[in-house]
Short mmCIF file of C-alpha atoms and ligand atoms in Angstrom, two decimals:
data_model
loop_
_atom_site.label_atom_id
_atom_site.label_comp_id
_atom_site.label_asym_id
_atom_site.label_seq_id
_atom_site.Cartn_x
_atom_site.Cartn_y
_atom_site.Cartn_z
CA MET W 274 -0.23 0.28 -0.24
CA GLU W 275 1.25 3.66 -1.25
CA TYR W 276 0.70 6.42 0.70
CA GLY W 277 1.52 9.56 -0.38
CA PRO W 278 1.70 13.25 1.25
CA GLY W 279 -2.09 14.13 1.93
CA ALA W 280 -3.33 14.75 5.11
CA TYR W 281 -3.06 12.47 8.20
CA GLY W 282 -2.55 8.99 6.54
CA LEU W 283 -4.70 9.60 3.60
CA PRO W 284 -4.00 7.59 0.50
CA GLY W 285 -2.21 9.42 -2.39
CA ARG W 286 -2.05 12.97 -3.58
CA HIS W 287 -4.78 15.49 -2.08
CA GLU W 288 -5.80 16.94 -5.55
CA SER W 289 -7.88 16.33 -8.37
CA PHE W 290 -6.39 14.63 -11.44
CA TRP W 291 -8.16 16.91 -13.54
CA MET W 292 -6.47 19.88 -12.18
CA GLU W 293 -3.34 18.41 -11.69
CA THR W 294 -3.18 17.53 -15.10
CA THR W 295 -3.96 21.18 -16.42
CA THR W 296 -3.41 24.85 -16.03
CA LYS W 297 -4.66 27.18 -13.61
CA THR W 298 -5.97 29.97 -15.55
CA SER W 299 -5.09 33.76 -14.42
CA HIS W 300 -8.03 36.12 -15.88
CA PRO W 301 -8.02 39.29 -14.17
CA PRO W 302 -10.56 40.44 -12.14
CA LEU W 303 -13.37 42.55 -12.88
CA PRO W 304 -11.33 46.45 -13.06
CA GLY W 305 -14.72 48.23 -11.91
CA ASP W 306 -18.40 48.88 -13.06
CA LEU W 307 -19.10 47.85 -16.68
CA GLU W 308 -22.32 46.84 -19.41
CA THR W 309 -22.73 44.21 -21.40
CA ASP W 310 -25.37 41.82 -22.64
CA VAL W 311 -25.26 38.93 -20.30
CA THR W 312 -23.82 38.18 -17.23
CA VAL W 313 -22.82 35.09 -16.32
CA LEU W 314 -21.59 33.73 -12.60
CA GLY W 315 -19.88 30.79 -12.45
CA GLY W 316 -17.33 29.07 -14.36
CA GLY W 317 -17.89 25.79 -14.25
CA ILE W 318 -19.48 23.52 -17.27
CA ALA W 319 -22.83 25.22 -17.39
CA GLY W 320 -21.52 29.01 -16.90
CA ILE W 321 -18.75 28.37 -19.73
CA THR W 322 -20.97 26.30 -21.82
CA THR W 323 -23.50 28.90 -21.79
CA ALA W 324 -21.09 31.94 -22.32
CA VAL W 325 -19.87 30.36 -25.20
CA LEU W 326 -23.53 29.50 -27.10
CA LEU W 327 -24.60 33.09 -25.98
CA LYS W 328 -21.20 34.49 -27.55
CA ARG W 329 -21.88 32.70 -30.89
CA ALA W 330 -25.45 33.72 -31.12
CA GLY W 331 -23.83 37.47 -31.29
CA TYR W 332 -24.03 38.67 -27.69
CA ALA W 333 -21.32 40.25 -25.42
CA VAL W 334 -21.07 37.99 -22.53
CA THR W 335 -19.14 38.72 -19.20
CA LEU W 336 -18.35 35.48 -17.18
CA ILE W 337 -17.25 36.22 -13.73
CA GLU W 338 -15.80 33.57 -11.02
CA ALA W 339 -15.47 33.70 -7.94
CA ASP W 340 -11.93 31.82 -7.56
CA ARG W 341 -10.51 30.60 -10.75
CA ILE W 342 -12.97 29.09 -13.70
CA ALA W 343 -13.09 25.24 -14.05
CA ARG W 344 -11.61 24.67 -10.24
CA GLY W 345 -14.91 24.20 -8.57
CA VAL W 346 -17.27 21.21 -8.56
CA THR W 347 -16.10 20.59 -12.47
CA GLY W 348 -12.59 20.48 -11.57
CA ARG W 349 -13.96 17.60 -9.12
CA THR W 350 -16.21 15.53 -11.34
CA THR W 351 -15.82 11.61 -12.44
CA ALA W 352 -16.40 13.36 -16.19
CA LYS W 353 -19.15 10.55 -17.49
CA ILE W 354 -20.76 12.38 -20.23
CA THR W 355 -24.34 9.64 -19.86
CA SER W 356 -28.02 10.11 -19.86
CA LEU W 357 -27.79 7.05 -17.49
CA HIS W 358 -28.11 8.60 -14.37
CA ARG W 359 -27.95 5.41 -11.98
CA LEU W 360 -31.89 4.83 -12.11
CA ILE W 361 -33.90 7.71 -12.64
CA TYR W 362 -35.99 7.21 -16.15
CA ALA W 363 -38.74 4.50 -14.42
CA GLU W 364 -38.98 6.76 -11.59
CA LEU W 365 -39.41 9.58 -14.25
CA ILE W 366 -42.20 8.42 -15.78
CA ASP W 367 -44.00 7.50 -12.74
CA ARG W 368 -43.91 10.85 -10.70
CA PHE W 369 -44.01 13.07 -13.91
CA GLY W 370 -45.39 11.27 -16.78
CA SER W 371 -43.70 9.71 -19.93
CA GLY W 372 -43.97 13.65 -21.76
CA GLN W 373 -41.63 15.32 -19.51
CA ALA W 374 -39.24 11.85 -18.27
CA GLN W 375 -38.84 12.11 -22.49
CA GLN W 376 -37.78 15.75 -22.59
CA TYR W 377 -35.12 14.53 -19.43
CA ALA W 378 -34.23 11.87 -21.81
CA ASP W 379 -33.88 13.97 -24.78
CA ALA W 380 -32.19 16.97 -23.01
CA ASN W 381 -29.39 14.63 -21.89
CA GLN W 382 -29.03 12.54 -25.05
CA ALA W 383 -28.82 15.60 -27.05
CA ALA W 384 -26.11 17.13 -24.53
CA ILE W 385 -23.64 14.23 -25.30
CA GLU W 386 -24.07 15.47 -29.16
CA THR W 387 -23.51 18.82 -28.33
CA ILE W 388 -20.11 18.16 -26.32
CA ALA W 389 -19.35 15.65 -29.20
CA SER W 390 -19.92 18.46 -31.86
CA PHE W 391 -17.36 20.91 -30.16
CA VAL W 392 -14.82 18.79 -29.63
CA ARG W 393 -15.04 17.99 -33.19
CA GLU W 394 -15.35 21.40 -34.63
CA TYR W 395 -12.96 23.06 -32.11
CA ASP W 396 -10.46 19.91 -32.58
CA ILE W 397 -10.37 19.61 -28.64
CA PRO W 398 -7.72 17.26 -27.32
CA CYS W 399 -9.51 15.83 -24.09
CA ASP W 400 -9.29 12.48 -24.48
CA PHE W 401 -13.19 12.37 -25.50
CA VAL W 402 -14.25 8.68 -26.39
CA ARG W 403 -17.28 6.56 -26.70
CA LYS W 404 -18.00 4.27 -23.82
CA PRO W 405 -21.17 2.20 -22.97
CA ALA W 406 -22.58 3.33 -19.33
CA TYR W 407 -23.69 1.09 -16.91
CA THR W 408 -25.92 0.59 -13.86
CA TYR W 409 -25.14 -2.47 -11.93
CA ALA W 410 -27.28 -4.56 -9.37
CA GLU W 411 -24.89 -5.29 -6.62
CA SER W 412 -27.79 -7.21 -4.39
CA GLU W 413 -30.21 -9.44 -6.04
CA GLU W 414 -33.27 -7.35 -4.78
CA SER W 415 -31.76 -4.63 -6.93
CA ARG W 416 -31.91 -6.94 -10.03
CA ASP W 417 -35.69 -5.79 -10.63
CA LEU W 418 -35.15 -2.26 -10.78
CA VAL W 419 -32.84 -2.23 -12.66
CA MET W 420 -34.83 -4.38 -15.29
CA ALA W 421 -37.21 -1.92 -15.14
CA GLU W 422 -35.08 1.35 -15.75
CA ALA W 423 -33.67 -0.77 -18.80
CA ASP W 424 -37.60 -1.22 -19.97
CA ALA W 425 -38.58 2.68 -19.28
CA ALA W 426 -35.06 3.83 -20.81
CA ARG W 427 -36.11 2.03 -24.17
CA SER W 428 -39.78 3.07 -23.82
CA LEU W 429 -38.34 6.66 -23.97
CA GLY W 430 -35.65 5.93 -27.08
CA LEU W 431 -32.90 5.80 -25.02
CA PRO W 432 -30.22 3.02 -26.24
CA ALA W 433 -30.89 0.48 -23.42
CA THR W 434 -31.19 -2.81 -23.03
CA PHE W 435 -30.41 -5.08 -19.76
CA VAL W 436 -27.32 -7.58 -19.45
CA GLU W 437 -26.80 -10.07 -17.46
CA ASP W 438 -23.13 -9.81 -17.14
CA LEU W 439 -20.58 -7.07 -16.56
CA PRO W 440 -17.12 -6.44 -17.77
CA LEU W 441 -16.02 -5.84 -14.11
CA PRO W 442 -15.06 -8.71 -11.24
CA ALA W 443 -17.43 -7.47 -8.82
CA ARG W 444 -20.36 -9.69 -8.33
CA THR W 445 -23.46 -8.44 -9.97
CA TYR W 446 -26.94 -9.23 -10.51
CA GLY W 447 -27.40 -7.69 -14.02
CA ALA W 448 -27.25 -4.16 -15.42
CA VAL W 449 -28.81 -1.82 -17.55
CA ARG W 450 -26.25 -0.84 -20.48
CA PHE W 451 -26.33 2.67 -22.56
CA ALA W 452 -24.74 2.16 -25.56
CA ASP W 453 -22.27 5.17 -26.92
CA GLN W 454 -22.04 7.38 -23.91
CA ALA W 455 -18.68 8.95 -23.80
CA GLN W 456 -16.03 10.12 -21.16
CA PHE W 457 -13.55 12.87 -21.55
CA HIS W 458 -10.85 14.75 -19.47
CA PRO W 459 -13.07 17.38 -18.42
CA LEU W 460 -10.89 20.57 -17.77
CA LYS W 461 -9.08 19.82 -21.01
CA TYR W 462 -12.24 20.19 -23.17
CA LEU W 463 -14.03 23.41 -20.57
CA LEU W 464 -10.27 25.65 -20.47
CA HIS W 465 -10.33 25.00 -24.34
CA LEU W 466 -14.33 26.16 -24.76
CA ALA W 467 -13.54 29.04 -22.07
CA SER W 468 -10.51 30.14 -24.40
CA LEU W 469 -13.00 30.74 -27.02
CA ILE W 470 -14.81 33.49 -24.98
CA PRO W 471 -12.86 36.37 -24.80
CA GLY W 472 -12.84 39.25 -27.55
CA ASP W 473 -15.55 40.65 -29.58
CA GLY W 474 -17.05 42.60 -26.30
CA SER W 475 -16.99 39.41 -24.34
CA GLN W 476 -14.61 38.60 -21.38
CA ILE W 477 -13.96 36.62 -18.27
CA PHE W 478 -13.19 37.96 -14.82
CA GLU W 479 -11.72 35.94 -12.10
CA LYS W 480 -11.19 36.24 -8.16
CA THR W 481 -14.46 38.44 -8.46
CA ARG W 482 -17.33 37.25 -6.09
CA ALA W 483 -20.94 38.14 -6.77
CA LEU W 484 -22.11 39.45 -3.60
CA GLU W 485 -25.58 40.42 -4.63
CA VAL W 486 -28.26 40.30 -7.66
CA GLN W 487 -30.81 43.15 -8.33
CA ASP W 488 -32.92 42.91 -11.48
CA GLY W 489 -36.25 45.39 -12.57
CA GLY W 490 -37.52 46.99 -15.64
CA GLY W 491 -35.75 44.53 -17.93
CA ARG W 492 -31.89 45.34 -16.27
CA CYS W 493 -29.93 43.19 -13.89
CA ALA W 494 -27.28 44.93 -11.71
CA VAL W 495 -24.73 42.18 -10.21
CA ARG W 496 -22.76 43.41 -7.32
CA THR W 497 -19.68 42.59 -6.91
CA GLU W 498 -16.34 42.71 -4.55
CA ASN W 499 -14.88 44.86 -7.61
CA GLY W 500 -17.57 46.86 -8.95
CA ILE W 501 -21.24 46.75 -10.39
CA VAL W 502 -21.75 44.60 -14.02
CA MET W 503 -25.25 45.83 -15.68
CA SER W 504 -26.99 43.89 -18.08
CA ARG W 505 -29.89 42.84 -19.83
CA ALA W 506 -30.14 38.95 -18.28
CA VAL W 507 -28.01 36.89 -15.17
CA VAL W 508 -27.23 33.63 -15.48
CA LEU W 509 -26.60 32.01 -12.20
CA ALA W 510 -24.24 28.78 -12.58
CA THR W 511 -22.78 29.05 -9.42
CA HIS W 512 -23.87 25.65 -8.45
CA TYR W 513 -26.13 26.99 -5.99
CA PRO W 514 -27.77 30.50 -6.61
CA PHE W 515 -26.45 32.54 -3.71
CA TYR W 516 -29.07 35.00 -4.65
CA ASP W 517 -32.02 32.80 -3.64
CA SER W 518 -34.80 34.30 -1.48
CA PRO W 519 -37.51 34.66 -4.36
CA GLY W 520 -37.25 31.21 -5.18
CA PHE W 521 -36.62 29.58 -1.87
CA TYR W 522 -33.86 27.23 -3.21
CA PHE W 523 -32.37 27.08 0.05
CA ALA W 524 -35.21 24.93 1.24
CA ARG W 525 -35.76 22.56 -2.00
CA MET W 526 -32.10 21.68 -2.28
CA GLU W 527 -29.91 19.69 0.15
CA PRO W 528 -25.96 19.12 -0.20
CA SER W 529 -24.32 16.06 -0.97
CA ARG W 530 -20.69 15.10 -0.70
CA SER W 531 -18.89 12.43 -2.39
CA TYR W 532 -15.66 11.13 -2.86
CA VAL W 533 -12.75 10.11 -5.57
CA LEU W 534 -10.19 7.66 -5.65
CA GLY W 535 -7.76 7.76 -8.64
CA VAL W 536 -5.63 3.88 -8.67
CA ARG W 537 -3.67 2.08 -10.31
CA ILE W 538 -4.10 -2.00 -10.98
CA ASP W 539 -2.06 -4.49 -12.77
CA GLU W 540 -4.53 -5.48 -15.82
CA PRO W 541 -6.24 -3.34 -18.24
CA PHE W 542 -9.84 -2.26 -17.36
CA PRO W 543 -12.62 -2.91 -19.06
CA GLU W 544 -14.58 -1.17 -21.77
CA GLY W 545 -17.46 1.35 -20.32
CA MET W 546 -18.34 3.50 -17.15
CA PHE W 547 -19.93 1.79 -14.42
CA ILE W 548 -22.12 2.80 -11.33
CA ASN W 549 -24.16 0.38 -8.77
CA ALA W 550 -27.74 0.94 -8.28
CA GLU W 551 -27.24 0.98 -4.47
CA SER W 552 -26.23 3.63 -2.29
CA PRO W 553 -23.73 4.36 -1.32
CA ALA W 554 -22.48 4.75 -4.53
CA HIS W 555 -19.67 2.81 -6.07
CA SER W 556 -18.75 4.18 -9.56
CA TRP W 557 -15.60 3.08 -11.68
CA ARG W 558 -14.11 4.54 -14.89
CA SER W 559 -10.71 4.69 -16.22
CA GLN W 560 -8.56 7.55 -17.40
CA PRO W 561 -5.66 7.41 -19.83
CA ASP W 562 -2.51 9.21 -18.74
CA GLU W 563 1.42 9.28 -18.53
CA GLY W 564 1.68 6.60 -15.82
CA GLY W 565 -0.58 4.36 -18.35
CA GLU W 566 -4.24 4.08 -17.10
CA LEU W 567 -5.61 5.49 -13.85
CA VAL W 568 -8.74 4.22 -12.84
CA LEU W 569 -10.95 6.19 -11.02
CA VAL W 570 -13.50 4.70 -7.89
CA GLY W 571 -16.04 7.29 -7.08
CA GLY W 572 -19.14 7.53 -4.63
CA MET W 573 -19.55 7.16 -0.53
CA GLU W 574 -21.70 9.91 -0.82
CA HIS W 575 -23.28 11.66 2.46
CA ARG W 576 -25.09 14.88 3.47
CA SER W 577 -22.58 17.41 3.88
CA GLY W 578 -21.61 18.77 7.11
CA GLU W 579 -22.30 14.94 8.70
CA ASN W 580 -20.55 12.16 9.28
CA VAL W 581 -17.92 14.71 10.59
CA ASP W 582 -14.71 12.09 10.10
CA THR W 583 -14.79 12.70 6.74
CA ARG W 584 -11.46 10.43 6.07
CA GLU W 585 -13.67 7.61 6.99
CA HIS W 586 -15.31 7.91 3.54
CA TYR W 587 -11.84 7.81 1.61
CA ARG W 588 -11.01 4.41 3.54
CA ASN W 589 -14.07 3.16 2.88
CA LEU W 590 -13.31 3.37 -0.74
CA GLU W 591 -10.30 2.00 -0.82
CA ALA W 592 -11.42 -0.51 1.15
CA TYR W 593 -13.98 -1.34 -1.15
CA ALA W 594 -11.87 -0.84 -4.60
CA ARG W 595 -9.53 -3.32 -3.10
CA SER W 596 -12.59 -5.78 -2.63
CA VAL W 597 -12.89 -5.54 -6.36
CA TYR W 598 -9.52 -5.30 -7.86
CA PRO W 599 -6.03 -5.89 -6.43
CA VAL W 600 -5.00 -2.24 -6.31
CA ARG W 601 -1.31 -1.50 -6.57
CA SER W 602 -1.11 2.03 -5.35
CA VAL W 603 -3.49 4.94 -4.72
CA ASP W 604 -2.22 8.05 -6.51
CA TYR W 605 -5.00 10.72 -6.06
CA HIS W 606 -8.11 11.58 -3.66
CA TRP W 607 -10.38 14.21 -3.92
CA SER W 608 -14.08 14.81 -2.98
CA THR W 609 -16.90 17.03 -4.14
CA GLN W 610 -20.23 18.49 -3.65
CA ASP W 611 -23.57 18.25 -5.43
CA TYR W 612 -26.86 19.23 -4.83
CA ILE W 613 -30.21 17.18 -4.87
CA THR W 614 -33.16 18.73 -5.61
CA ASN W 615 -36.33 17.44 -3.75
CA ASP W 616 -37.27 15.48 -6.66
CA GLY W 617 -34.09 14.60 -8.20
CA VAL W 618 -34.58 17.03 -10.91
CA PRO W 619 -32.19 19.92 -11.63
CA TYR W 620 -33.92 23.61 -11.78
CA ILE W 621 -32.79 25.22 -14.79
CA GLY W 622 -34.74 28.37 -16.38
CA PRO W 623 -35.95 31.65 -14.75
CA LEU W 624 -35.09 32.08 -11.32
CA ALA W 625 -39.00 32.87 -9.97
CA ASP W 626 -41.97 34.36 -11.31
CA GLY W 627 -41.27 38.09 -11.87
CA HIS W 628 -37.85 37.38 -12.13
CA GLU W 629 -37.49 36.53 -15.83
CA ASN W 630 -34.28 37.93 -16.51
CA VAL W 631 -32.40 36.32 -13.93
CA TYR W 632 -31.82 32.55 -14.94
CA ILE W 633 -30.69 29.51 -12.58
CA ALA W 634 -29.04 25.95 -13.39
CA THR W 635 -28.52 23.93 -10.31
CA GLY W 636 -29.36 20.48 -8.46
CA PHE W 637 -27.62 18.27 -10.86
CA ARG W 638 -27.27 15.40 -8.77
CA LYS W 639 -23.75 14.58 -9.66
CA TRP W 640 -24.70 14.35 -13.54
CA GLY W 641 -23.28 17.57 -14.10
CA MET W 642 -21.82 16.94 -17.80
CA THR W 643 -25.15 16.49 -19.74
CA ASN W 644 -27.03 18.12 -17.01
CA GLY W 645 -25.08 21.09 -17.10
CA THR W 646 -24.23 21.30 -20.85
CA ALA W 647 -28.70 20.72 -21.45
CA ALA W 648 -28.82 23.74 -19.10
CA ALA W 649 -26.35 26.03 -21.58
CA THR W 650 -28.75 24.97 -24.41
CA ILE W 651 -32.07 25.90 -22.67
CA ILE W 652 -31.14 28.90 -20.96
CA THR W 653 -29.34 30.36 -24.44
CA ASP W 654 -32.86 29.55 -26.00
CA MET W 655 -34.85 31.12 -23.30
CA ILE W 656 -32.24 34.37 -23.44
CA ARG W 657 -32.57 34.28 -27.19
CA GLY W 658 -36.59 34.32 -27.16
CA ARG W 659 -36.47 30.82 -28.74
CA ALA W 660 -38.66 27.91 -27.86
CA ASN W 661 -37.25 24.83 -26.46
CA PRO W 662 -38.58 21.47 -25.88
CA TRP W 663 -37.10 20.64 -22.48
CA THR W 664 -38.14 23.23 -20.13
CA GLU W 665 -41.11 21.82 -18.65
CA VAL W 666 -39.52 19.09 -16.18
CA TYR W 667 -36.13 21.52 -15.46
CA ALA W 668 -38.64 24.84 -14.81
CA PRO W 669 -37.68 25.95 -11.31
CA ASN W 670 -41.34 27.28 -10.45
CA ARG W 671 -42.47 23.78 -10.58
CA PHE W 672 -43.63 22.21 -7.36
CA LYS W 673 -45.69 19.17 -7.47
CA PRO W 674 -46.75 17.76 -4.10
CA ALA W 675 -46.95 14.04 -5.27
CA ALA W 676 -43.24 14.24 -5.86
CA SER W 677 -41.84 16.50 -3.42
CA ALA W 678 -44.13 17.97 -0.51
CA ARG W 679 -43.10 14.90 1.48
CA ARG W 680 -39.15 15.49 1.25
CA PHE W 681 -39.66 19.21 1.14
CA LEU W 682 -41.29 18.84 4.71
CA VAL W 683 -38.65 16.58 6.01
CA HIS W 684 -35.90 18.26 5.17
CA ASN W 685 -36.90 21.43 6.42
CA ILE W 686 -37.81 20.38 9.75
CA GLU W 687 -34.42 18.52 9.84
CA VAL W 688 -32.71 21.63 8.95
CA ALA W 689 -34.41 23.76 11.76
CA GLU W 690 -34.07 21.43 14.29
CA LYS W 691 -30.32 19.65 13.89
CA TYR W 692 -28.30 22.58 12.26
CA ILE W 693 -29.17 25.85 12.82
CA GLY W 694 -29.01 24.52 16.79
CA GLY W 695 -26.42 23.04 15.87
CA VAL W 696 -27.04 19.65 17.47
CA ILE W 697 -24.85 18.04 15.76
CA SER W 698 -22.09 20.49 16.45
CA ARG W 699 -22.60 20.43 20.14
CA PRO W 700 -19.31 21.68 21.79
CA ALA W 701 -17.12 19.06 23.50
CA GLY W 702 -14.31 19.07 25.39
CA ASP W 703 -11.64 22.15 25.59
CA LEU W 704 -8.55 23.61 23.87
CA GLY W 705 -6.07 20.88 24.96
CA ASP W 706 -7.95 17.87 23.56
CA VAL W 707 -7.65 19.27 19.92
CA GLN W 708 -4.74 17.56 18.75
CA PRO W 709 -2.76 18.46 15.25
CA GLY W 710 -5.22 17.94 12.21
CA GLU W 711 -8.23 18.06 14.27
CA GLY W 712 -10.89 20.49 14.27
CA LYS W 713 -13.93 20.87 17.06
CA ILE W 714 -16.34 23.03 17.99
CA LEU W 715 -15.69 24.20 21.73
CA MET W 716 -17.67 26.63 24.37
CA ILE W 717 -15.03 29.54 24.89
CA GLU W 718 -15.33 32.14 27.06
CA GLY W 719 -19.42 31.12 26.95
CA GLU W 720 -19.35 31.63 22.85
CA LYS W 721 -19.50 28.51 20.32
CA THR W 722 -16.03 28.60 19.07
CA GLY W 723 -14.68 26.32 15.73
CA VAL W 724 -11.21 25.08 16.72
CA PHE W 725 -8.43 23.46 14.25
CA ARG W 726 -5.13 23.07 15.78
CA ASP W 727 -2.67 22.71 12.47
CA ARG W 728 0.17 20.27 11.89
CA GLU W 729 2.82 23.02 13.28
CA GLY W 730 -0.17 23.38 16.53
CA ARG W 731 -1.23 27.14 15.64
CA VAL W 732 -4.61 27.41 16.57
CA HIS W 733 -7.30 28.58 14.16
CA ALA W 734 -10.89 29.61 15.59
CA VAL W 735 -13.72 30.80 13.91
CA ASN W 736 -17.34 31.69 14.87
CA PRO W 737 -18.98 28.46 12.99
CA THR W 738 -22.43 30.38 12.65
CA CYS W 739 -22.32 30.06 8.64
CA THR W 740 -23.02 33.58 7.49
CA HIS W 741 -25.23 32.62 5.09
CA LEU W 742 -28.80 31.38 7.20
CA GLY W 743 -27.27 30.87 10.41
CA CYS W 744 -26.81 27.07 10.62
CA VAL W 745 -23.90 25.73 12.60
CA ALA W 746 -20.70 24.64 10.37
CA ALA W 747 -18.90 21.11 10.89
CA TRP W 748 -15.15 20.53 10.98
CA ASN W 749 -14.52 18.43 7.93
CA SER W 750 -11.70 16.38 9.09
CA ALA W 751 -10.44 15.25 5.28
CA GLU W 752 -10.51 18.56 3.30
CA GLU W 753 -9.90 20.49 6.69
CA THR W 754 -12.67 22.82 5.75
CA TRP W 755 -15.64 24.30 7.89
CA ASP W 756 -18.68 22.87 5.95
CA CYS W 757 -22.13 23.25 6.49
CA PRO W 758 -25.07 21.23 6.30
CA CYS W 759 -28.03 22.96 5.34
CA HIS W 760 -27.14 24.22 2.29
CA GLY W 761 -23.45 23.34 1.62
CA SER W 762 -21.73 26.29 2.36
CA ARG W 763 -17.75 25.75 3.05
CA TYR W 764 -15.20 27.84 4.62
CA ASP W 765 -11.21 27.23 5.14
CA ALA W 766 -9.57 26.82 8.41
CA ASP W 767 -9.52 30.30 8.88
CA GLY W 768 -13.25 31.00 8.18
CA LYS W 769 -12.16 32.41 4.30
CA VAL W 770 -15.15 31.58 1.98
CA ILE W 771 -14.47 28.86 -0.31
CA HIS W 772 -17.71 27.62 -1.73
CA GLY W 773 -21.11 29.13 -1.23
CA PRO W 774 -24.11 30.36 -1.29
CA ALA W 775 -22.26 32.22 1.98
CA VAL W 776 -20.51 35.45 0.53
CA LYS W 777 -18.99 36.53 3.68
CA ASP W 778 -16.68 34.95 5.84
CA LEU W 779 -16.38 33.02 9.39
CA LYS W 780 -15.91 35.48 11.96
CA PRO W 781 -12.38 34.79 13.69
CA ARG W 782 -12.38 34.53 17.20
CA GLY W 783 -10.12 35.37 20.01
CA GLY W 784 -8.38 37.61 17.09
FE1 FES O 1054 -27.31 28.05 4.05
FE2 FES O 1054 -25.02 27.51 6.02
S1 FES O 1054 -25.46 27.45 3.72
S2 FES O 1054 -27.10 28.69 6.63
#
C-alpha cells in the first residue's frame, strides 16, 4: 500500500487528477463597473458552455468567477458524459409522466452530442471517447429495479438494454447498459471552450465574488467585490444560487458530498463506465495518463456537514476498490459536492415568477456533464427568445406535491431542528483536547467556537455560525474545512468562504 503526502494518512495526493494535469487560468479580476449584454456567474461546465453559446449567437457576455474557472465542482467530477443517471427513468415516468420523462431523456442525450460536436468543431484534445455506461445491481433485490430501468429507458427511445453480465470483476446481478455514451478529460475540454470567450466584447473575470443581484424593468445589476455589472440578463451558474430569496432554493435542495480515488491496477480496465444501483454509490471509469491508465473509483456520498470524520469515507472507498481489484497504488484522492433537488430533477430556467431575466442552473444530482450542458442550451434559447422542447421538466417554479412535498417538509424540519441549533455540532471538550489535524466545536468564554489545530500546532479559531442563514458549520477532517450542513457553504480553516451560497467569511474568534 503506497501512501503519498496526503493529510493524516490518507492515500495518494490530495488533488483532483483533472486539476493537476491542466494549468490554472489567470484572467484578471473585474476592474470596475461595466455594461454587457449577459452576465454569467460561475465558471463551471454550465457557465462556460452558456457563455460560449451566447457569444456564438452574437451576445457580448461577461463571465465572472469567484475563484478560478473550472476549479470548482466541474474540476472534481468523474466526468461521465451519459444520459444513464443510475436509476431515474422509471421514477421519472411515474412521477412526472412519460412526456416530461422524455424531455429529460432527450435533453441529456442531446447534451452528449453537443459536447461531441464542440470537440469535433474546435478540435479539442480532451481524451473524448465513446463508451457504454452501465448501472449494475450489487444485490439480488436491485435486479428488478435495474430491469425496470432498462424497460423505462427503452420506452423513451434511449439506447438501453438489460445485460446479465458485466466486464467488472465484482459480484453483480445484472445491469442496464446504455450504448454510445462518452467520457473525457473535463478540464482540457472546458479550458479550451473558455478560451473562445474573450474578444468581440466578451470577457472573463476571475477572483471576483458576486455579492448581490438586483433586477427590474428589464435591467439586472450584479454587485461584486470589485464593481457593478449591468446587463439585460443574468445566469446564475454558481452551483448553488447564492441569490435565492425569491425562489426559496435553500429549502428545495440538499448538499451531498462524495469521494474519488485515482488508483492503479495491474490489468487493463474493462471497456465502459460503471455505477451501482444501491447506496452508497460505487462508480468506476478509467482515464489514460502518462502512467498508463488511472482508474477512478468514486462514491460514498453523504449529506455535507454530517459524518464529521470524513477521512473514513476515503478509507471505505479504498477498501471497496481493493475488494474488487488488487490495487497496486492509490495515486489521488479528492472529494466533491453537489446538490440534490427535492424531486431529483435540476432547476433550470427563470429564477422565480417576476424575475424572468435572472436564470438558474442547479441541482444536477452529480450528473453535471450532461445536465450542465443541457442547462446551457435551454438558458441560451430562453435568452434568445427561442422555443426549447425541454423546459417544462426542469422548470424551477414547478412544485408537485406528489413528487416533492414530503421530502420538502421532512428536509426543512430536519434543517431547523438539527442544524440551526447546531445539534450535530454540540461543543465538546476543551482546547487541550484538540490534537494537530483535528477540528472541534468548543465553548470558549461562553461562545461557541470552531477550533482547528494545524500540523505546526497553531490554533485557528472561528465563529462556526454560517454567514448564509445561521446554521452551525461542522469540521471536515479530510478536506480541513468548515462545512455547513444546511446548504453546503464551505470555509477554510480561517473561515474564508471557498464555496457558496455564503458570500461572507466566518468571523474570527480571539483575533
Ligand atoms: Fe445556508 Fe449555511 S449554507 S445556513
